[in-house]
Tab-separated table of C-alpha atoms and ligand atoms in Angstrom:
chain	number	residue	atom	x	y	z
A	136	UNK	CA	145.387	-76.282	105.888
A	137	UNK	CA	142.067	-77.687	107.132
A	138	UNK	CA	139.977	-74.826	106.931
A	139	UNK	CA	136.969	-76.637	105.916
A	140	UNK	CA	137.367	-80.232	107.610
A	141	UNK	CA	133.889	-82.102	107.726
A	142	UNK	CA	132.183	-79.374	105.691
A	143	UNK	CA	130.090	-80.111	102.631
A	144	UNK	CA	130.176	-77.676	99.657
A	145	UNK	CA	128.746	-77.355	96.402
A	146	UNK	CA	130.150	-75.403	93.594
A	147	UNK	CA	127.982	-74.419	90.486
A	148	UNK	CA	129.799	-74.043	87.209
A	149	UNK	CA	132.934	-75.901	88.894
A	150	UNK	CA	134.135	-77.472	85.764
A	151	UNK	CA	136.318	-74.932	85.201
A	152	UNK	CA	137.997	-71.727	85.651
A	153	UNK	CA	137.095	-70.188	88.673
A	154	UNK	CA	135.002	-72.368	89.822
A	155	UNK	CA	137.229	-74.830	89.091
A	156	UNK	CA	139.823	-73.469	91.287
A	157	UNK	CA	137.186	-73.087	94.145
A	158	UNK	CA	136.514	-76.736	94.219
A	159	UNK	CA	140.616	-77.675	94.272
A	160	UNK	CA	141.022	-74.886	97.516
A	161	UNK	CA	137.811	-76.624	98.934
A	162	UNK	CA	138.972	-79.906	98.360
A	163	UNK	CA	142.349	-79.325	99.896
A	164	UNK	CA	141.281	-77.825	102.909
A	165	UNK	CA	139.586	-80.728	103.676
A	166	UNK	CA	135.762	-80.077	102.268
A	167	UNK	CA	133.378	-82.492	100.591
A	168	UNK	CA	132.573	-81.227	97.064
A	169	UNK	CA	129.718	-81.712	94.551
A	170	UNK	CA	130.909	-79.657	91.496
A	171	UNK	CA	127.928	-78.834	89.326
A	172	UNK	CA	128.339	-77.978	85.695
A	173	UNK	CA	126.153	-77.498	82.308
A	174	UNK	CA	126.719	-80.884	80.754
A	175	UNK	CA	127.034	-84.424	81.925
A	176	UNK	CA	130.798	-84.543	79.717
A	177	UNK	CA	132.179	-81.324	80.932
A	178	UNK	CA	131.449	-82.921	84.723
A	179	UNK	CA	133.170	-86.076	83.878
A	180	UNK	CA	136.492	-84.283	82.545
A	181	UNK	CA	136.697	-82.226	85.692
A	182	UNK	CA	136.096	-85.321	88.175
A	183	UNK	CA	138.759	-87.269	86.255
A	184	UNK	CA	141.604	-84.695	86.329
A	185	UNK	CA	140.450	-84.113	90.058
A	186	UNK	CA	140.832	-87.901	91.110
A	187	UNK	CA	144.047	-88.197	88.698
A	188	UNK	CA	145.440	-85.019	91.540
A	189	UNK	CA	144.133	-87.319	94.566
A	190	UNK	CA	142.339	-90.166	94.017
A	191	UNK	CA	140.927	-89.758	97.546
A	192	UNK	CA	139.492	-86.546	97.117
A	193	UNK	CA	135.111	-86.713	98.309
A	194	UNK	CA	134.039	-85.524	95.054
A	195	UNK	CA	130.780	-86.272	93.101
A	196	UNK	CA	129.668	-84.076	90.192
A	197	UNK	CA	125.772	-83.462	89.024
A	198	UNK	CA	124.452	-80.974	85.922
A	199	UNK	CA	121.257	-79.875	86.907
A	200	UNK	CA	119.654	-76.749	85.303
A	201	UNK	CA	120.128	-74.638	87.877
A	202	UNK	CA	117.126	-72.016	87.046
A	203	UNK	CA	115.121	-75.284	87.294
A	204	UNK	CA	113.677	-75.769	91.032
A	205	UNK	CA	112.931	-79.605	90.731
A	206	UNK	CA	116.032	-80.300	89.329
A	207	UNK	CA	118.266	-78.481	91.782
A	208	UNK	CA	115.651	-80.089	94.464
A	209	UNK	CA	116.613	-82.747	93.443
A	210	UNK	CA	120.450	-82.822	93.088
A	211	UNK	CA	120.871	-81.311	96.481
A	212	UNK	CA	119.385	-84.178	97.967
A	213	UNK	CA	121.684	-86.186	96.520
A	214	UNK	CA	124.604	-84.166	97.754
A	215	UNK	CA	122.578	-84.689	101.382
A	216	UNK	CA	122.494	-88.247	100.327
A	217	UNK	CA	126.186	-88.536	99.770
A	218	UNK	CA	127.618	-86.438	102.270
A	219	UNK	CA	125.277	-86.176	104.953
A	220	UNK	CA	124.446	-82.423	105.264
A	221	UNK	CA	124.961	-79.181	102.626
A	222	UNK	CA	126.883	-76.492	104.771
A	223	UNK	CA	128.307	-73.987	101.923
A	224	UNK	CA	126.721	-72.726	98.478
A	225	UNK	CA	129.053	-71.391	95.659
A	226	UNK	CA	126.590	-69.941	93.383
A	227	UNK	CA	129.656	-69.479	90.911
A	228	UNK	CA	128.093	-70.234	87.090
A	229	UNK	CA	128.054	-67.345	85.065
A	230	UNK	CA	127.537	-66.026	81.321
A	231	UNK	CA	128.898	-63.205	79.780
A	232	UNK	CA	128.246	-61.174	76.778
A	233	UNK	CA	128.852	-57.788	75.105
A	234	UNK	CA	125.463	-57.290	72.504
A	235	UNK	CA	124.970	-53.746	71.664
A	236	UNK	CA	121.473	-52.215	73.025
A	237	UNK	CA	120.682	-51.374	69.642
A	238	UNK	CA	120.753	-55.142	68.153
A	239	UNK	CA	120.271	-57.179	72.145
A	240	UNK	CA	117.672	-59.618	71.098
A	241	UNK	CA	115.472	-59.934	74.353
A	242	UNK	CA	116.203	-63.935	74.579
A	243	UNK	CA	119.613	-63.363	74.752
A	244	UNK	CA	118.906	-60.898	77.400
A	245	UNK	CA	116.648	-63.256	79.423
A	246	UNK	CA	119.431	-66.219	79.105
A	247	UNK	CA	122.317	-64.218	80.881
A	248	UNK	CA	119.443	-63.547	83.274
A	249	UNK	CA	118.334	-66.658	83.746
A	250	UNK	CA	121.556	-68.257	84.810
A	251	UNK	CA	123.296	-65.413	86.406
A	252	UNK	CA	120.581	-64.207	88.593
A	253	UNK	CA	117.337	-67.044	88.339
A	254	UNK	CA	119.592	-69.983	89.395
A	255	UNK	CA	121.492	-67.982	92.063
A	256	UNK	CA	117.921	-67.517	93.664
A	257	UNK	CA	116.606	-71.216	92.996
A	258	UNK	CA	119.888	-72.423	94.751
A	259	UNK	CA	120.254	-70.201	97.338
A	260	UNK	CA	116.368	-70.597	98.054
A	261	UNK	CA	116.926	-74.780	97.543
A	262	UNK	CA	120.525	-74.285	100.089
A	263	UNK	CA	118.588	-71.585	102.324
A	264	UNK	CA	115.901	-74.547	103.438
A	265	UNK	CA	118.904	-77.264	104.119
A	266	UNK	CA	120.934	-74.876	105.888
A	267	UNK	CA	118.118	-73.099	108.454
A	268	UNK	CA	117.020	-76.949	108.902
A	269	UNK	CA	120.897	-77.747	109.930
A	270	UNK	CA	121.674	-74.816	112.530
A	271	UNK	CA	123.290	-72.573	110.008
A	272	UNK	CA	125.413	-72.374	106.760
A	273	UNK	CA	127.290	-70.206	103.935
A	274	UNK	CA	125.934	-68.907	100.559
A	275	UNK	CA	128.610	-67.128	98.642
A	276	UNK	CA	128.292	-65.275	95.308
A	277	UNK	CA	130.798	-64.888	92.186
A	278	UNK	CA	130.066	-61.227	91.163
A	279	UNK	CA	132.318	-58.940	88.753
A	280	UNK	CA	133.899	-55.263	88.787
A	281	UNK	CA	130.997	-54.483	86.280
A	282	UNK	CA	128.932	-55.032	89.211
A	283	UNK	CA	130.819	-51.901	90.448
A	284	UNK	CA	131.382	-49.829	87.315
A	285	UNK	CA	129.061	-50.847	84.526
A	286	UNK	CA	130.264	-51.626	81.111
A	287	UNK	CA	130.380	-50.077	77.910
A	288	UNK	CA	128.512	-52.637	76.364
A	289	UNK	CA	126.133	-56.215	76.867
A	290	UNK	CA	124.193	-54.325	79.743
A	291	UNK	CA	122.250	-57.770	80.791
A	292	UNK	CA	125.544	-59.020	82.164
A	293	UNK	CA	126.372	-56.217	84.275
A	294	UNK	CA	122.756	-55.867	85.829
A	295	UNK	CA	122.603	-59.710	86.809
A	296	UNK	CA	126.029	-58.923	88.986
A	297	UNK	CA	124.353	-55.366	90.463
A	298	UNK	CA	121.371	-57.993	91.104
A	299	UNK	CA	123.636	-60.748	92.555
A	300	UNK	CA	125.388	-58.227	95.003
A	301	UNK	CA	121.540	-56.858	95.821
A	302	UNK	CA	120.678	-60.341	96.131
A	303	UNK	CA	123.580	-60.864	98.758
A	304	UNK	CA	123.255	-57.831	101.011
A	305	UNK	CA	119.541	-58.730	101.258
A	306	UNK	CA	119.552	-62.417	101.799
A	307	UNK	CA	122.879	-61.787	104.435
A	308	UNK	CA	120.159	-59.484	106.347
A	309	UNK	CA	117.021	-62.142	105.881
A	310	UNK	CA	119.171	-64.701	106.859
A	311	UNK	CA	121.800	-63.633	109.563
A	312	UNK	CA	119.236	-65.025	112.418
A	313	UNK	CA	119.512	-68.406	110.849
A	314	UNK	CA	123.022	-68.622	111.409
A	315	UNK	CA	123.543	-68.226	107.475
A	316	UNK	CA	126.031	-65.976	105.986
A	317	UNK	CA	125.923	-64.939	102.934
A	318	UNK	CA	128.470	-63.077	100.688
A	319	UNK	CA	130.076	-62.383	96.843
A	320	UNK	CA	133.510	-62.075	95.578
A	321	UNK	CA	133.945	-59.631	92.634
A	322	UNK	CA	136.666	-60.836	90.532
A	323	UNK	CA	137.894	-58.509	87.891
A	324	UNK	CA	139.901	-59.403	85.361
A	325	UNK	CA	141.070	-63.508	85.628
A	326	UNK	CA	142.768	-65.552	84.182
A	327	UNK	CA	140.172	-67.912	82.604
A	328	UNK	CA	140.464	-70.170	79.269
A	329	UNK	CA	138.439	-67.702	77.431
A	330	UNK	CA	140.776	-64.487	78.938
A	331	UNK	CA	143.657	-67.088	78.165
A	332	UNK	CA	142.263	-67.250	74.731
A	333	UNK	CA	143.179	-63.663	73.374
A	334	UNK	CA	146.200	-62.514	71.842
A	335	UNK	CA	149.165	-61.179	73.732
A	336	UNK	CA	148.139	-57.606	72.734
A	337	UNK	CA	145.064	-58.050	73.534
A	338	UNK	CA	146.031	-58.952	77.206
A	339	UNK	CA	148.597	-56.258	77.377
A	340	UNK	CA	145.721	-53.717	76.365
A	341	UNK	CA	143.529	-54.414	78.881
A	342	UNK	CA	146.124	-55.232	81.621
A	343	UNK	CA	148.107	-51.972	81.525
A	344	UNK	CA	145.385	-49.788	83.185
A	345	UNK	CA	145.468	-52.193	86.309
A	346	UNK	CA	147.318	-50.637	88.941
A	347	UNK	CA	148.564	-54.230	90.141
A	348	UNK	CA	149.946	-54.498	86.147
A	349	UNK	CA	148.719	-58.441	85.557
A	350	UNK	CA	145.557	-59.899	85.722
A	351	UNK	CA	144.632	-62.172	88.182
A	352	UNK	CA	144.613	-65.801	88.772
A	353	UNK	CA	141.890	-68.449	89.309
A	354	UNK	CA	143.679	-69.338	92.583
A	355	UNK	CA	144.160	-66.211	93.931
A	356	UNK	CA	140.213	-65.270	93.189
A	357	UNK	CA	139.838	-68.958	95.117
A	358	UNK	CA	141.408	-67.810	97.849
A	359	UNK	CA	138.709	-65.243	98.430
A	360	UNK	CA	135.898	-67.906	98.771
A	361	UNK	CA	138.223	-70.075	100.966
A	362	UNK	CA	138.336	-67.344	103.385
A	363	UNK	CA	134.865	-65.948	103.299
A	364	UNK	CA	133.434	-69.741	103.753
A	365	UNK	CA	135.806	-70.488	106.243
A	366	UNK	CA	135.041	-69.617	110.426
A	367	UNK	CA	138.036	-67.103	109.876
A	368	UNK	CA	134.867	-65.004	108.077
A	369	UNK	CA	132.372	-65.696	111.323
A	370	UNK	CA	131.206	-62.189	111.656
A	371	UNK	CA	131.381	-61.576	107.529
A	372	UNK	CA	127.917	-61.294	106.158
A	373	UNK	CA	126.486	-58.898	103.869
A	374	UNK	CA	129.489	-57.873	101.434
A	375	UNK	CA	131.074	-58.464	97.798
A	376	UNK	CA	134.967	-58.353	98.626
A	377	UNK	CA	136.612	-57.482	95.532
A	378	UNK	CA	139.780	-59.444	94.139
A	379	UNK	CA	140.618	-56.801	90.810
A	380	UNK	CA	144.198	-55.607	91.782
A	381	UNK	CA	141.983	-52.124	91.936
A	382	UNK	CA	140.916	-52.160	88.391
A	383	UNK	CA	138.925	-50.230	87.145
A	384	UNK	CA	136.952	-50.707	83.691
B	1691	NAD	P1	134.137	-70.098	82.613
B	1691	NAD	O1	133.426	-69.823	81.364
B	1691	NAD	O2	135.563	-70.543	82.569
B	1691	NAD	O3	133.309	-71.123	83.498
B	1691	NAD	C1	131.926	-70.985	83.623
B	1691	NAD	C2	131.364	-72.117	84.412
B	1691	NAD	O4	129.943	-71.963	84.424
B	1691	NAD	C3	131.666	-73.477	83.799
B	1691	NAD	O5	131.924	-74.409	84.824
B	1691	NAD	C4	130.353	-73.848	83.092
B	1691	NAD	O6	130.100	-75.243	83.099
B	1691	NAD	C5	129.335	-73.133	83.938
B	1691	NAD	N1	128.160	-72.816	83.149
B	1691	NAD	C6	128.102	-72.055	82.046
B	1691	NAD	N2	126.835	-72.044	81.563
B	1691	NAD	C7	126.106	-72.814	82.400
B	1691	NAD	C8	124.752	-73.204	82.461
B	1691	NAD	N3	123.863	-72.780	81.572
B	1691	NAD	N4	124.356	-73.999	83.470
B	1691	NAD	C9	125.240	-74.435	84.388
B	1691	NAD	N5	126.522	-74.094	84.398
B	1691	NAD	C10	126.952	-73.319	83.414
B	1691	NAD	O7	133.983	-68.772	83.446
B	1691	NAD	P2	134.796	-68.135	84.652
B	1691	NAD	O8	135.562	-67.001	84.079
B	1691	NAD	O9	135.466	-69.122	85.516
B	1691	NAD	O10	133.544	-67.484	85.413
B	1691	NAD	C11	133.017	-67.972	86.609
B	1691	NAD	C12	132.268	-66.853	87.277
B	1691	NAD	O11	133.169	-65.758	87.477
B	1691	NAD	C13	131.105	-66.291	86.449
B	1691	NAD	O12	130.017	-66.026	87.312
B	1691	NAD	C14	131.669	-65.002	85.870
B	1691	NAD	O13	130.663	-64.079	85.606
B	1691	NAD	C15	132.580	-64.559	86.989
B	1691	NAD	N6	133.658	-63.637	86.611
B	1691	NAD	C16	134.671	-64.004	85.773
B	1691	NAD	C17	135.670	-63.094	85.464
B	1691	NAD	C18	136.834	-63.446	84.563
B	1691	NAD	O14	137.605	-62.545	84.193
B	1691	NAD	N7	137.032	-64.701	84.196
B	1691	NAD	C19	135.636	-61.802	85.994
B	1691	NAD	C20	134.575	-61.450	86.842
B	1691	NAD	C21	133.603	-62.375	87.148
């Protein structure tokens, strides 16, 4: 399929996991892709095993802090520079964590912040000037379920994904008169290294409630963001489509 022929994307935190698995469904539907990732090492790894799949493939790969406005300035120029225009954001990079209210130290509370909801404003802000300049363009989110239901615990990660799906209705609604559509994807429980990590039990525990009865894959999570940046979403703006198997935590 060439759902995204002669489209430029960029995908933060596309090193791996999910966002990994966004920039493969990108690539092979025909999109230029800058995958953007926390460490210079962690980029090179993914752009090898990428070109080692199709040595063709228009990849480049940049780590810019992406709560840092200069910096992302800067690296989304160079995406201009070696692609020729910026048509879809993945705003994808995430941190999780489960600290108790009674020991969260505020730092640790201002980091999940600061990546999970600053950067998703300094790039869509960064994209948002590209895109009205261009005619138009897609911003797309990576929320959670526990931007649905909460969680029992870490409360700083589930209020950055209530703010990212806040941040998506309203910027769908400043936006939609730019030609710029802007939406999330709520995965719920995936199939990541770190879920990929725990012990069987472990992932029978917390699978058995699922009324689908597995978790689900990076692909299938993919698949979401393939369709929602894709024309076959033209009059999609404004919502956070979830892809849980109708979990519920
Ligand atoms: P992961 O840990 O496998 O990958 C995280 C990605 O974010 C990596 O590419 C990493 O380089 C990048 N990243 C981490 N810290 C960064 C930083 N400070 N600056 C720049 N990039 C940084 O995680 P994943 O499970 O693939 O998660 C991706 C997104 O999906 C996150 O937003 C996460 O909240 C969300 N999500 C994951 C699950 C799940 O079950 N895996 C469920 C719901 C939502």
């Amino acid at each position: 399929m060439d759902l995204l022929k002669g489209k430029t994307a960029v995908v933060t935190g596309g090193t791996r996991g999910i966002g990994l698995a966004i920039v493969k469904k990108f690539l092979a539907n025909g999109a230029k892709v800058a995958l953007l990732g926390s460490r210079q090492e962690t980029v090179d790894k993914a752009l090898a095993g990428l070109k080692e799949e199709n040595s063709n493939y228009p990849v480049i790969g940049l780590c810019p802090a992406l709560s840092n406005p200069e910096q992302v300035h800067e690296a989304f120029q160079k995406v201009k520079e070696a692609f020729g225009s910026l048509d879809i954001l993945v705003n994808n990079a995430g941190v999780s964590a489960r600290d108790s209210i009674y020991q969260y130290k505020p730092e640790d509370f201002a980091k999940v912040m600061d990546l999970n909801v600053n950067s998703v404003f300094v790039c869509s802000r960064e994209a948002a000037g590209i895109m009205k300049e261009q005619g138009g363009g897609v911003i797309l989110n990576t929320s959670s379920m526990v931007s649905i239901y909460g969680q029992p615990a870490g409360c700083a990660y589930p209020a950055s994904k209530f703010a990212v799906n806040g941040m998506t209705k309203s910027l769908a609604r400043e936006m939609g008169r730019d030609n710029i559509r802007v939406n999330a994807v709520a995965p719920g429980v995936t199939r990541t290294d770190m879920v990929a990590a725990l012990p069987e039990e472990m992932v029978k525990r917390i699978t058995a409630p699922i009324p689908l009865g597995r978790m689900g894959e990076p692909e299938e999570v993919a698949d979401a963001f393939l369709f929602l940046a894709s024309d076959m979403a033209s009059y999609i703006t404004g919502v956070t489509l979830s892809v849980d198997g109708a979990a519920m935590v």
